Short mmCIF file of C-alpha atoms in Angstrom, two decimals:
data_model
loop_
_atom_site.label_atom_id
_atom_site.label_comp_id
_atom_site.label_asym_id
_atom_site.label_seq_id
_atom_site.Cartn_x
_atom_site.Cartn_y
_atom_site.Cartn_z
CA UNK X 18 83.97 191.40 198.18
CA UNK X 19 80.31 191.54 198.94
CA UNK X 20 78.04 190.93 196.35
CA UNK X 21 74.80 193.10 195.53
CA UNK X 22 71.78 192.69 193.37
CA UNK X 23 71.82 194.03 190.15
CA UNK X 24 68.68 196.39 191.17
CA UNK X 25 70.53 197.73 194.26
CA UNK X 26 73.38 198.40 192.13
CA UNK X 27 71.64 200.18 189.35
CA UNK X 28 69.92 202.27 192.33
CA UNK X 29 73.18 202.89 194.09
CA UNK X 30 74.56 204.13 190.66
CA UNK X 31 71.47 206.44 189.68
CA UNK X 32 71.68 207.98 193.18
CA UNK X 33 75.78 208.67 192.69
CA UNK X 34 74.84 210.22 189.36
CA UNK X 35 72.02 212.30 190.72
CA UNK X 36 74.30 213.29 193.58
CA UNK X 37 77.34 214.19 191.27
CA UNK X 38 74.78 216.18 189.07
CA UNK X 39 73.30 218.08 191.66
CA UNK X 40 76.95 218.99 193.49
CA UNK X 41 78.06 219.83 190.12
CA UNK X 42 75.18 222.23 189.12
CA UNK X 43 75.26 223.73 192.42
CA UNK X 44 78.85 224.66 192.20
CA UNK X 45 78.22 226.71 188.96
CA UNK X 46 75.00 227.95 190.34
CA UNK X 47 76.64 229.36 193.65
CA UNK X 48 78.94 231.79 191.49
CA UNK X 49 75.66 233.48 191.01
CA UNK X 50 74.63 233.86 194.66
CA UNK X 51 76.11 235.50 197.71
CA UNK X 52 78.38 235.30 199.69
CA UNK X 53 81.47 234.73 197.10
CA UNK X 54 84.70 233.61 198.48
CA UNK X 55 87.00 235.24 196.55
CA UNK X 56 89.80 234.82 198.94
CA UNK X 57 89.25 231.32 199.15
CA UNK X 58 89.29 231.12 195.35
CA UNK X 59 92.83 232.89 195.52
CA UNK X 60 94.02 230.46 197.94
CA UNK X 61 93.06 227.58 196.06
CA UNK X 62 94.44 228.81 192.84
CA UNK X 63 97.82 229.27 194.48
CA UNK X 64 97.59 225.60 195.88
CA UNK X 65 96.11 224.14 192.54
CA UNK X 66 97.85 226.29 189.94
CA UNK X 67 101.13 227.33 191.31
CA UNK X 68 101.66 223.71 193.22
CA UNK X 69 100.98 221.94 190.28
CA UNK X 70 103.37 223.98 188.12
CA UNK X 71 106.72 221.94 188.60
CA UNK X 72 104.64 218.46 187.56
CA UNK X 73 103.17 220.25 184.53
CA UNK X 74 106.37 221.47 183.31
CA UNK X 75 108.27 218.45 183.57
CA UNK X 76 105.32 216.59 182.10
CA UNK X 77 104.92 219.00 179.07
CA UNK X 78 108.66 219.10 178.53
CA UNK X 79 109.46 215.56 178.40
CA UNK X 80 106.17 214.52 176.50
CA UNK X 81 106.98 216.97 173.65
CA UNK X 82 110.70 215.31 173.70
CA UNK X 83 109.79 211.99 173.51
CA UNK X 84 107.06 212.78 170.98
CA UNK X 85 109.89 214.35 168.89
CA UNK X 86 112.18 211.39 169.47
CA UNK X 87 109.56 208.64 168.69
CA UNK X 88 108.16 210.40 165.47
CA UNK X 89 111.48 211.23 164.40
CA UNK X 90 112.38 207.56 163.23
CA UNK X 91 109.16 207.35 161.28
CA UNK X 92 109.50 210.82 159.65
CA UNK X 93 113.30 209.99 158.82
CA UNK X 94 112.22 206.90 156.86
CA UNK X 95 109.87 209.13 154.61
CA UNK X 96 112.33 211.59 154.30
CA UNK X 97 109.94 214.22 156.01
CA UNK X 98 111.88 215.11 159.33
CA UNK X 99 111.08 218.50 158.59
CA UNK X 100 107.79 218.14 159.31
CA UNK X 101 108.63 217.28 163.06
CA UNK X 102 107.42 220.58 164.44
CA UNK X 103 104.09 220.27 162.92
CA UNK X 104 103.94 216.92 164.28
CA UNK X 105 104.97 217.95 167.68
CA UNK X 106 103.07 221.29 168.07
CA UNK X 107 99.66 219.74 166.68
CA UNK X 108 99.88 216.74 168.88
CA UNK X 109 100.76 218.78 171.93
CA UNK X 110 98.23 221.34 171.55
CA UNK X 111 95.38 219.53 170.34
CA UNK X 112 95.52 216.43 172.50
CA UNK X 113 98.67 215.64 174.74
CA UNK X 114 99.16 219.09 176.48
CA UNK X 115 95.32 218.99 177.56
CA UNK X 116 95.03 215.50 178.53
CA UNK X 117 98.46 215.17 180.35
CA UNK X 118 98.18 218.21 182.21
CA UNK X 119 94.45 217.11 183.29
CA UNK X 120 95.89 213.55 184.18
CA UNK X 121 98.61 215.36 186.37
CA UNK X 122 96.52 217.64 187.94
CA UNK X 123 93.91 215.06 188.54
CA UNK X 124 96.53 212.85 190.32
CA UNK X 125 97.64 215.56 192.51
CA UNK X 126 94.63 217.76 193.01
CA UNK X 127 91.74 215.62 192.62
CA UNK X 128 92.80 213.38 195.42
CA UNK X 129 93.76 216.14 197.72
CA UNK X 130 90.36 217.57 197.55
CA UNK X 131 88.65 214.08 198.02
CA UNK X 132 91.10 213.56 201.27
CA UNK X 133 90.72 217.06 202.55
CA UNK X 134 86.93 217.14 202.22
CA UNK X 135 86.69 213.61 203.27
CA UNK X 136 88.51 214.13 206.71
CA UNK X 137 86.36 217.23 207.16
CA UNK X 138 83.23 215.02 206.90
CA UNK X 139 84.36 212.30 209.06
CA UNK X 140 85.43 214.72 211.90
CA UNK X 141 82.39 216.40 211.65
CA UNK X 142 83.89 219.90 210.49
CA UNK X 143 81.42 220.00 207.39
CA UNK X 144 78.48 219.65 209.70
CA UNK X 145 80.07 222.30 212.04
CA UNK X 146 80.36 224.37 209.42
CA UNK X 147 76.62 223.96 208.27
CA UNK X 148 75.80 224.30 211.90
CA UNK X 149 77.87 227.78 211.98
CA UNK X 150 75.63 228.88 208.93
CA UNK X 151 78.08 228.83 206.43
CA UNK X 152 77.15 226.51 203.32
CA UNK X 153 80.00 224.36 202.75
CA UNK X 154 79.09 224.10 198.89
CA UNK X 155 79.70 227.75 198.67
CA UNK X 156 82.67 227.85 201.11
CA UNK X 157 84.39 224.85 199.86
CA UNK X 158 83.50 223.62 196.83
CA UNK X 159 82.75 226.40 194.33
CA UNK X 160 86.08 228.15 195.19
CA UNK X 161 87.77 224.80 194.21
CA UNK X 162 85.83 224.46 190.98
CA UNK X 163 86.59 228.02 190.00
CA UNK X 164 90.28 227.83 190.63
CA UNK X 165 90.94 224.47 188.83
CA UNK X 166 89.13 225.55 186.00
CA UNK X 167 90.74 228.76 185.74
CA UNK X 168 94.25 227.40 186.67
CA UNK X 169 94.28 224.35 184.53
CA UNK X 170 93.48 226.52 181.58
CA UNK X 171 97.04 228.17 181.93
CA UNK X 172 98.91 225.17 183.20
CA UNK X 173 97.74 223.61 179.92
CA UNK X 174 99.08 226.48 177.96
CA UNK X 175 102.30 226.32 179.91
CA UNK X 176 102.34 222.47 178.99
CA UNK X 177 101.91 223.13 175.43
CA UNK X 178 104.68 225.72 175.40
CA UNK X 179 107.00 223.73 177.32
CA UNK X 180 106.11 220.47 175.16
CA UNK X 181 107.00 222.20 171.79
CA UNK X 182 110.11 223.51 173.35
CA UNK X 183 111.16 219.77 174.68
CA UNK X 184 110.71 218.46 171.18
CA UNK X 185 112.65 221.57 169.52
CA UNK X 186 115.55 220.51 172.02
CA UNK X 187 115.41 217.06 170.61
CA UNK X 188 115.15 218.28 167.21
CA UNK X 189 118.29 220.62 167.75
CA UNK X 190 120.57 218.65 169.92
CA UNK X 191 119.86 214.99 169.07
CA UNK X 192 118.55 214.94 165.60
CA UNK X 193 120.64 218.24 164.36
CA UNK X 194 117.63 220.00 162.95
CA UNK X 195 117.83 223.58 162.20
CA UNK X 196 116.24 225.39 165.36
CA UNK X 197 114.60 228.02 163.16
CA UNK X 198 113.01 225.65 160.76
CA UNK X 199 111.47 223.50 163.82
CA UNK X 200 109.81 226.72 165.44
CA UNK X 201 108.30 228.12 162.22
CA UNK X 202 106.81 225.05 160.82
CA UNK X 203 105.63 224.12 164.42
CA UNK X 204 103.89 227.72 164.60
CA UNK X 205 102.86 227.78 161.10
CA UNK X 206 100.57 224.76 161.16
CA UNK X 207 98.55 225.64 164.09
CA UNK X 208 95.16 226.87 163.30
CA UNK X 209 92.65 228.69 165.13
CA UNK X 210 90.72 225.37 165.47
CA UNK X 211 93.64 223.48 166.92
CA UNK X 212 94.07 226.13 169.67
CA UNK X 213 90.33 226.43 170.27
CA UNK X 214 90.23 222.35 170.63
CA UNK X 215 93.16 222.54 172.93
CA UNK X 216 91.62 225.33 175.21
CA UNK X 217 88.24 224.00 175.40
CA UNK X 218 89.24 220.90 176.86
CA UNK X 219 91.45 222.31 180.15
CA UNK X 220 87.97 223.76 180.94
CA UNK X 221 86.19 220.96 180.96
CA UNK X 222 88.80 218.76 182.43
CA UNK X 223 89.02 221.43 185.34
CA UNK X 224 85.42 220.96 185.95
CA UNK X 225 85.54 217.33 185.99
CA UNK X 226 88.50 217.22 188.31
CA UNK X 227 87.31 219.55 190.80
CA UNK X 228 83.62 218.42 190.99
CA UNK X 229 84.75 214.51 190.98
CA UNK X 230 87.29 215.41 193.93
CA UNK X 231 84.75 217.09 195.97
CA UNK X 232 82.18 214.87 195.40
CA UNK X 233 84.09 211.88 196.49
CA UNK X 234 85.35 214.20 199.44
CA UNK X 235 82.11 215.05 200.59
CA UNK X 236 80.58 211.71 200.42
CA UNK X 237 83.30 209.80 202.24
CA UNK X 238 82.16 207.66 204.95
CA UNK X 239 83.49 205.24 207.31
CA UNK X 240 86.63 207.15 209.28
CA UNK X 241 90.18 207.01 207.55
CA UNK X 242 89.41 204.01 205.66
CA UNK X 243 86.82 205.82 204.09
CA UNK X 244 88.89 208.89 203.27
CA UNK X 245 91.51 206.62 201.83
CA UNK X 246 88.64 205.12 199.71
CA UNK X 247 87.28 207.96 198.53
CA UNK X 248 90.71 209.83 197.46
CA UNK X 249 91.61 206.52 195.51
CA UNK X 250 88.06 206.55 193.51
CA UNK X 251 88.52 210.48 192.96
CA UNK X 252 91.73 210.01 191.15
CA UNK X 253 90.65 206.94 189.12
CA UNK X 254 87.02 208.24 188.28
CA UNK X 255 88.41 211.86 187.25
CA UNK X 256 91.33 210.21 185.32
CA UNK X 257 88.71 207.85 183.43
CA UNK X 258 86.28 210.48 183.15
CA UNK X 259 88.85 212.97 181.47
CA UNK X 260 89.72 210.29 178.87
CA UNK X 261 86.19 209.40 178.05
CA UNK X 262 85.13 212.90 177.79
CA UNK X 263 88.25 213.70 175.85
CA UNK X 264 87.10 211.22 172.94
CA UNK X 265 83.48 212.68 172.92
CA UNK X 266 84.59 216.57 172.78
CA UNK X 267 87.40 215.50 170.23
CA UNK X 268 84.70 213.97 168.10
CA UNK X 269 82.37 216.94 168.75
CA UNK X 270 84.74 219.67 167.88
CA UNK X 271 86.03 217.69 164.54
CA UNK X 272 82.46 217.58 163.53
CA UNK X 273 81.92 221.15 164.16
CA UNK X 274 85.18 222.35 162.65
CA UNK X 275 84.72 220.13 159.45
CA UNK X 276 87.89 217.95 160.02
CA UNK X 277 87.97 214.72 158.38
CA UNK P 4 78.52 239.54 226.06
CA UNK P 5 77.77 241.59 229.07
CA UNK P 6 75.00 240.59 230.67
CA UNK P 7 73.77 241.72 234.03
CA UNK P 8 74.11 239.21 237.08
CA UNK P 9 71.57 236.71 237.48
CA UNK P 10 70.30 235.76 240.94
CA UNK P 11 68.11 232.59 241.26
CA UNK P 12 65.31 235.16 242.72
CA UNK P 13 65.66 237.09 239.28
CA UNK P 14 65.12 234.12 237.06
CA UNK P 15 61.97 233.20 239.67
CA UNK P 16 60.27 236.47 238.66
CA UNK P 17 60.62 236.15 234.97
CA UNK P 18 58.18 233.11 234.71
CA UNK P 19 56.36 234.59 231.67
CA UNK P 20 59.56 234.53 229.68
CA UNK P 21 60.17 230.89 230.61
CA UNK P 22 56.82 229.82 229.14
CA UNK P 23 57.89 230.37 225.51
CA UNK P 24 58.71 227.51 223.65
CA UNK P 25 61.88 227.40 221.93
CA UNK P 26 62.24 224.20 220.64
CA UNK P 27 59.09 221.89 219.91
CA UNK P 28 59.43 218.23 218.77
CA UNK P 29 55.90 217.03 217.61
CA UNK P 30 55.57 213.27 216.77
CA UNK P 31 58.95 213.12 215.17
CA UNK P 32 59.86 209.73 213.36
CA UNK P 33 63.36 209.02 211.86
CA UNK P 34 64.83 205.77 210.53
CA UNK P 35 68.49 205.06 209.24
CA UNK P 36 68.73 202.26 206.52
CA UNK P 37 65.24 201.33 207.47
CA UNK P 38 66.13 200.81 211.33
CA UNK P 39 63.89 203.29 213.29
CA UNK P 40 65.70 205.61 215.70
CA UNK P 41 62.83 207.88 216.84
CA UNK P 42 59.43 206.74 216.83
CA UNK P 43 57.19 209.75 217.50
CA UNK P 44 58.81 211.61 220.07
CA UNK P 45 57.75 214.68 221.24
CA UNK P 46 58.90 217.42 223.73
CA UNK P 47 59.29 220.92 224.30
CA UNK P 48 62.48 223.17 225.45
CA UNK P 49 61.30 226.51 227.15
CA UNK P 50 63.25 229.79 227.12
CA UNK P 51 65.78 229.80 229.35
CA UNK P 52 65.59 226.20 230.34
CA UNK P 53 68.45 223.46 229.84
CA UNK P 54 67.34 220.07 228.98
CA UNK P 55 69.52 217.11 229.46
CA UNK P 56 68.75 214.17 227.28
CA UNK P 57 69.81 210.75 228.09
CA UNK P 58 69.74 207.10 226.62
CA UNK P 59 71.77 204.12 225.76
CA UNK P 60 74.57 204.29 222.93
CA UNK P 61 72.35 204.66 219.66
CA UNK P 62 69.21 205.73 221.05
CA UNK P 63 69.07 209.02 218.90
CA UNK P 64 70.24 211.60 221.51
CA UNK P 65 72.67 213.07 218.75
CA UNK P 66 70.07 212.73 216.23
CA UNK P 67 67.80 215.09 218.06
CA UNK P 68 70.42 217.69 217.94
CA UNK P 69 71.17 217.41 214.33
CA UNK P 70 67.25 217.42 213.64
CA UNK P 71 66.83 220.72 215.86
CA UNK P 72 69.50 222.22 213.57
CA UNK P 73 68.09 220.94 210.50
CA UNK P 74 71.36 218.93 209.43
CA UNK P 75 68.90 215.91 209.10
CA UNK P 76 65.10 215.84 208.20
CA UNK P 77 62.55 213.73 210.04
CA UNK P 78 60.86 211.13 207.76
CA UNK P 79 57.72 212.22 209.68
CA UNK P 80 56.56 214.96 212.36
CA UNK P 81 57.18 218.70 212.84
CA UNK P 82 60.07 220.39 214.65
CA UNK P 83 59.68 224.01 215.53
CA UNK P 84 62.74 226.09 216.55
CA UNK P 85 62.18 229.83 217.42
CA UNK P 86 58.56 229.59 215.82
CA UNK P 87 59.73 228.08 212.81
CA UNK P 88 59.05 224.83 211.33
CA UNK P 89 62.54 223.34 209.97
CA UNK P 90 61.41 220.55 208.38
CA UNK P 91 59.66 222.45 205.92
CA UNK P 92 62.46 225.03 205.63
CA UNK P 93 64.74 225.03 202.42
CA UNK P 94 68.41 224.70 203.00
CA UNK P 95 69.00 228.72 202.52
CA UNK P 96 66.94 229.63 205.04
CA UNK P 97 68.11 227.05 207.47
CA UNK P 98 71.56 228.83 207.28
CA UNK P 99 69.91 232.09 208.53
CA UNK P 100 67.92 230.36 211.57
CA UNK P 101 71.36 228.01 212.20
CA UNK P 102 73.41 231.50 213.06
CA UNK P 103 70.83 232.08 215.93
CA UNK P 104 71.91 228.56 217.28
CA UNK P 105 75.13 227.33 218.72
CA UNK P 106 76.39 223.79 218.74
CA UNK P 107 79.14 222.12 220.71
CA UNK P 108 80.00 218.78 218.76
CA UNK P 109 81.06 215.73 220.57
CA UNK P 110 84.54 215.46 219.34
CA UNK P 111 84.68 219.48 219.11
CA UNK P 112 84.73 219.76 215.32
CA UNK P 113 87.28 222.47 215.22
CA UNK P 114 88.57 223.33 211.95
CA UNK P 115 91.75 221.80 212.11
CA UNK P 116 93.58 224.24 209.58
CA UNK P 117 92.28 227.45 211.25
CA UNK P 118 93.87 228.68 214.58
CA UNK P 119 92.04 229.00 217.74
CA UNK P 120 91.20 232.70 216.96
CA UNK P 121 90.00 232.03 213.42
CA UNK P 122 87.71 228.89 214.83
CA UNK P 123 86.16 231.06 217.21
CA UNK P 124 85.91 234.07 215.13
CA UNK P 125 84.36 231.79 212.41
CA UNK P 126 81.03 233.16 212.50
CA UNK P 127 82.07 236.69 212.89
CA UNK P 128 83.98 236.32 209.89
CA UNK P 129 81.34 234.91 207.77
CA UNK P 130 79.12 237.74 208.67
CA UNK P 131 81.93 239.94 207.14
CA UNK P 132 80.63 243.30 208.37
CA UNK P 133 82.41 243.45 211.70
CA UNK P 134 85.57 245.22 211.89
CA UNK P 135 88.94 243.49 212.85
CA UNK P 136 89.24 245.21 216.17
CA UNK P 137 85.70 244.25 217.12
CA UNK P 138 86.26 240.64 216.08
CA UNK P 139 89.24 240.52 218.10
CA UNK P 140 87.62 241.86 221.20
CA UNK P 141 84.87 239.44 221.28
CA UNK P 142 87.39 236.54 220.26
CA UNK P 143 89.05 237.28 223.25
CA UNK P 144 85.92 237.79 225.29
CA UNK P 145 84.52 234.36 224.47
CA UNK P 146 87.92 232.59 225.30
CA UNK P 147 88.17 234.40 228.56
CA UNK P 148 84.68 232.88 229.41
CA UNK P 149 86.32 229.53 228.78
CA UNK P 150 89.55 230.63 230.79
CA UNK P 151 91.64 229.75 227.38
CA UNK P 152 92.54 233.50 226.41
CA UNK P 153 96.33 232.30 225.94
CA UNK P 154 95.53 229.76 223.29
CA UNK P 155 94.37 232.25 220.77
CA UNK P 156 97.35 231.63 218.10
CA UNK P 157 97.48 227.93 218.70
CA UNK P 158 95.97 225.28 216.46
CA UNK P 159 93.57 222.65 217.69
CA UNK P 160 96.02 219.92 217.14
CA UNK P 161 98.20 221.73 220.01
CA UNK P 162 95.33 221.64 222.64
CA UNK P 163 94.34 218.82 224.98
CA UNK P 164 90.55 217.53 224.80
CA UNK P 165 89.30 219.48 227.53
CA UNK P 166 90.46 222.65 225.82
CA UNK P 167 89.41 221.72 222.36
CA UNK P 168 85.92 221.14 224.00
CA UNK P 169 86.30 224.53 225.77
CA UNK P 170 87.28 226.33 222.54
CA UNK P 171 84.33 224.66 220.71
CA UNK P 172 81.74 226.24 223.59
CA UNK P 173 83.62 229.80 222.97
CA UNK P 174 83.11 229.31 219.17
CA UNK P 175 79.50 228.35 219.95
CA UNK P 176 78.62 231.23 222.18
CA UNK P 177 80.50 234.05 220.51
CA UNK P 178 77.37 235.35 218.88
CA UNK P 179 75.36 235.00 221.66
CA UNK P 180 72.82 232.23 220.12
CA UNK P 181 69.41 232.04 221.50
CA UNK P 182 69.84 228.29 221.71
CA UNK P 183 72.73 226.30 222.41
CA UNK P 184 73.04 222.68 221.83
CA UNK P 185 75.76 220.10 223.57
CA UNK P 186 76.70 216.88 222.06
CA UNK P 187 78.25 214.98 224.97
CA UNK P 188 80.50 217.92 226.15
CA UNK P 189 82.14 215.94 228.80
CA UNK P 190 82.20 212.86 226.92
CA UNK P 191 85.75 211.15 227.73
CA UNK P 192 87.15 213.71 229.72
CA UNK P 193 88.55 213.43 233.26
CA UNK P 194 86.69 214.26 236.11
CA UNK P 195 88.45 217.68 236.68
CA UNK P 196 88.03 218.87 233.28
CA UNK P 197 84.22 217.66 233.32
CA UNK P 198 83.51 219.59 236.16
CA UNK P 199 84.88 222.79 234.44
CA UNK P 200 82.80 222.18 231.12
CA UNK P 201 79.53 221.73 233.69
CA UNK P 202 80.55 224.79 235.22
CA UNK P 203 80.68 226.40 231.84
CA UNK P 204 77.42 225.41 230.86
CA UNK P 205 75.65 226.37 234.14
CA UNK P 206 77.28 229.89 233.53
CA UNK P 207 75.97 230.10 230.18
CA UNK P 208 72.77 228.80 231.57
CA UNK P 209 72.21 231.21 234.46
CA UNK P 210 74.21 234.38 233.45
CA UNK P 211 73.08 234.48 229.74
CA UNK P 212 70.02 232.38 230.31
CA UNK P 213 70.56 230.50 227.14
CA UNK P 214 67.99 227.68 226.09
CA UNK P 215 69.94 224.46 225.81
CA UNK P 216 69.49 220.94 224.85
CA UNK P 217 72.34 218.79 226.29
CA UNK P 218 73.37 215.15 225.11
CA UNK P 219 75.13 213.21 227.66
CA UNK P 220 75.72 210.01 229.23
CA UNK P 221 76.88 211.15 232.76
CA UNK P 222 74.03 211.66 234.80
CA UNK P 223 75.99 212.98 237.55
CA UNK P 224 76.89 216.09 235.49
CA UNK P 225 73.14 216.74 234.84
CA UNK P 226 72.54 216.30 238.72
CA UNK P 227 75.16 218.87 239.38
CA UNK P 228 73.60 221.18 237.10
CA UNK P 229 70.08 220.51 238.86
CA UNK P 230 71.77 221.33 242.06
CA UNK P 231 74.02 224.14 241.60
CA UNK P 232 73.58 227.69 240.06
CA UNK P 233 76.16 230.03 239.05
CA UNK P 234 77.14 232.60 241.58
CA UNK P 235 78.56 235.76 239.24
CA UNK P 236 80.10 237.53 242.21
CA UNK P 237 82.11 234.77 243.18
CA UNK P 238 82.64 233.67 239.45
CA UNK P 239 81.82 229.92 240.67
CA UNK P 240 79.33 227.45 240.60
CA UNK P 241 77.79 226.88 244.06
CA UNK P 242 75.24 224.10 245.41
CA UNK P 243 71.82 225.33 245.71
CA UNK P 244 70.51 226.10 249.46
CA UNK P 245 69.53 223.07 251.28
CA UNK P 246 65.64 222.36 250.61
CA UNK P 247 65.79 224.43 247.49
CA UNK P 248 63.68 222.75 244.53
CA UNK P 249 63.29 223.90 240.80
CA UNK P 250 64.90 227.04 241.43
CA UNK P 251 67.17 226.31 238.21
CA UNK P 252 65.66 225.75 234.86
CA UNK P 253 66.84 222.21 234.71
CA UNK P 254 64.99 219.13 232.82
CA UNK P 255 65.78 215.91 232.17
CA UNK P 256 64.64 213.67 229.07
CA UNK P 257 64.94 210.04 228.72
CA UNK P 258 65.04 207.98 225.43
CA UNK P 259 64.45 204.27 225.24
CA UNK P 260 63.57 202.25 222.09
CA UNK P 261 63.05 205.56 220.26
CA UNK P 262 60.37 206.86 222.52
CA UNK P 263 60.46 209.60 225.57
CA UNK P 264 60.03 207.66 228.75
CA UNK P 265 60.83 210.55 231.00
CA UNK P 266 60.32 214.38 230.45
CA UNK P 267 60.59 216.31 233.91
CA UNK P 268 62.71 217.96 236.52
CA UNK P 269 65.25 216.22 238.73
CA UNK P 270 63.08 216.01 241.82
CA UNK P 271 60.28 214.03 239.30
CA UNK P 272 63.11 211.94 238.20
CA UNK P 273 64.30 210.85 241.58
CA UNK P 274 60.72 209.88 242.39
CA UNK P 275 59.92 208.07 239.11
CA UNK P 276 58.72 204.48 239.75
CA UNK P 277 59.44 203.36 236.21
CA UNK P 278 61.75 200.32 236.65
CA UNK P 279 64.06 201.19 233.74
CA UNK P 280 64.53 204.58 234.97
CA UNK P 281 65.37 203.36 238.79
CA UNK P 282 68.05 201.17 237.12
CA UNK P 283 69.25 204.00 235.02
CA UNK P 284 69.68 206.42 237.64
CA UNK P 285 70.87 204.02 240.09
#
């Protein structure tokens, strides 16, 4: 591994942050500029949203199921198994649904965006697009950002619902709980604050996934090896970024809603 | 795309047009990773002229094309394209200017997820206000120009290197740009395919009078362009009559160590006493 001086490292890091911030800002600013590529947005929504549905359904269902299974032993010890529905629904809606859906979509789509755009960079297709008078930021980046934010919101709702169903299946079939009791406690515990917290996060995570994926793709250098590196970096960075931002967003929203 | 036939005599009579500067490089410097590539180069491309740029690998030939398009910004100096200083223009304004310029990239740079039709039509589809019938007509016309009309539904991966290069030419010329930039259009191709590409460039020069910058390693290609014209009636490239000189608007530019060491026509190049140039053209 090549050693670099601390000054150079700091300069490179600052440069990366600056370039990423510019790309992220531009992706939003382009929403208010012509031309807008609605057809590309729809195509990306299909690729990102519909394409991610199977993994999100499976992740959501089994996360809810395993959450119920693990929590049941502790709850049974205190004779509070009836609270299982509440625990699963709050856990899924506030935290696990958004974060796990975000991580799954990051793994699938952040890498896809980085490799697709990276390949376009190294084969001069991005330069060709600019040479043809088309802004790649408007044509390639903004549609991906809009579609990811939009679709992750709905994927998270599906994941939350499937998680609660997964928990319910475990509660009914393995723990012998009453189905109606599970559902009524699961629904009744949810407050506006829980749902709001759970639905703000996918908007932020969707933005992170798409901008990080596009940033690493568009910055790819060094042929196919560079594209591979960009793909890996995109997944790692977006996943870590999601987990970091999740903590701060949760803390902020808890402070706003007066949670203790 | 239809233009009147251009005889050599007609070109000679349009000298006033030929005097207009289309591209001007004025004392341009650029360095990559603190390594200077262009060190104060200046030259002009006049209307209707094709200028072939030569130099060893890494001498900055392709950089000149990217600078012309505004894809790169110089560290110092000015570049005027169609009268506008591209070094001072914001990116949004550059997109408008680039619509008047066509570029053929070294490796074609076709969009690999789009068909030949979609690649060639890309610029028209981006403009958005052209009917589907008109787009189809112009795509077919551009592909007919490069004799590849039957590949319209194929993907770039299904074409040979030479065919991809010709599709790239069709994509570049579909909007009849005022300037064409060719980056090693014959690089890595067999002699027969190279001659086909050279013929297309000569056709574009002589039939549509497009001003062009041509980056190439192949001196013989540029000499063919300097010694041939396109006969529209016969639809083929023909050699100039014996003794004819300067009848086709073809110039040569040679770079060495980041500087222009030669800028002139084929005759001047052949007469050059510079040792490096003599070795280069030998």
